[in-house]
Amino acid sequence: MYEKEHRIRQEPWGGYVRHNVLHWAIYNETGECCEDEPIAGNEAIMMYSPLLRYGQGDIADDSSSEQ
């Protein structure tokens, strides 16, 4: 199983929606792909901005730690 058509788009109301389609690849005895079936699609409203940057207070930001 693998993911195709992954995208994130910003909606007019300011939030973001994530989209993807899960596919199932079926291989024969010689390793050749003989079928590629979509099995599920997903659209979900994201609860955070996908464009976050490291900044003050982030875990990866150690500029606030005392030395």
Short mmCIF file of C-alpha atoms in Angstrom, two decimals:
data_model
loop_
_atom_site.label_atom_id
_atom_site.label_comp_id
_atom_site.label_asym_id
_atom_site.label_seq_id
_atom_site.Cartn_x
_atom_site.Cartn_y
_atom_site.Cartn_z
CA MET A 1 0.00 0.00 0.00
CA TYR A 2 1.27 3.48 -0.81
CA GLU A 3 0.12 7.08 -1.02
CA LYS A 4 -0.48 9.07 -4.24
CA GLU A 5 -1.81 12.50 -5.09
CA HIS A 6 -0.71 14.03 -1.79
CA ARG A 7 -1.39 17.75 -1.60
CA ILE A 8 -2.15 20.49 0.88
CA ARG A 9 -4.23 23.46 -0.18
CA GLN A 10 -5.22 26.66 1.55
CA GLU A 11 -8.94 27.30 1.57
CA PRO A 12 -10.59 30.73 1.15
CA TRP A 13 -11.53 30.73 4.84
CA GLY A 14 -7.81 30.64 5.78
CA GLY A 15 -7.41 27.03 6.91
CA TYR A 16 -5.65 24.14 5.17
CA VAL A 17 -6.99 20.85 3.81
CA ARG A 18 -4.79 17.79 3.23
CA HIS A 19 -5.70 15.31 0.48
CA ASN A 20 -4.29 11.93 -0.52
CA VAL A 21 -5.31 8.65 -2.15
CA LEU A 22 -4.14 5.25 -0.87
CA HIS A 23 -3.33 2.66 -3.55
CA TRP A 24 -2.74 -1.06 -3.40
CA ALA A 25 -0.10 -2.41 -5.80
CA ILE A 26 -0.28 -6.09 -6.74
CA TYR A 27 2.83 -7.80 -8.12
CA ASN A 28 3.21 -11.11 -9.95
CA GLU A 29 5.81 -13.81 -9.28
CA THR A 30 8.46 -12.02 -11.36
CA GLY A 31 8.05 -8.76 -9.42
CA GLU A 32 6.17 -6.88 -12.13
CA CYS A 33 3.27 -4.70 -11.07
CA CYS A 34 0.15 -6.16 -12.66
CA GLU A 35 -2.51 -4.12 -10.83
CA ASP A 36 -2.62 -0.75 -9.11
CA GLU A 37 -5.92 -0.14 -7.33
CA PRO A 38 -7.05 2.94 -5.43
CA ILE A 39 -8.53 1.76 -2.13
CA ALA A 40 -9.31 4.94 -0.17
CA GLY A 41 -9.26 8.69 -0.46
CA ASN A 42 -8.79 11.14 2.36
CA GLU A 43 -9.53 14.84 2.79
CA ALA A 44 -8.96 16.31 6.21
CA ILE A 45 -9.02 19.78 7.68
CA MET A 46 -5.63 20.41 9.23
CA MET A 47 -5.58 21.69 12.80
CA TYR A 48 -2.29 23.56 12.31
CA SER A 49 -0.54 25.56 9.61
CA PRO A 50 1.75 23.33 7.53
CA LEU A 51 4.10 26.30 7.09
CA LEU A 52 5.38 26.49 10.67
CA ARG A 53 8.93 27.72 11.24
CA TYR A 54 11.23 27.22 14.18
CA GLY A 55 10.81 30.10 16.54
CA GLN A 56 10.92 31.14 20.12
CA GLY A 57 9.49 28.48 22.37
CA ASP A 58 9.77 25.59 19.90
CA ILE A 59 11.31 22.37 21.16
CA ALA A 60 14.04 22.51 18.50
CA ASP A 61 14.87 26.08 19.50
CA ASP A 62 17.43 26.02 22.30
CA SER A 63 18.14 29.76 22.24
CA SER A 64 15.99 30.16 25.35
CA SER A 65 17.96 27.64 27.41
CA GLU A 66 20.28 29.02 30.05
CA GLN A 67 23.97 28.26 29.82
#
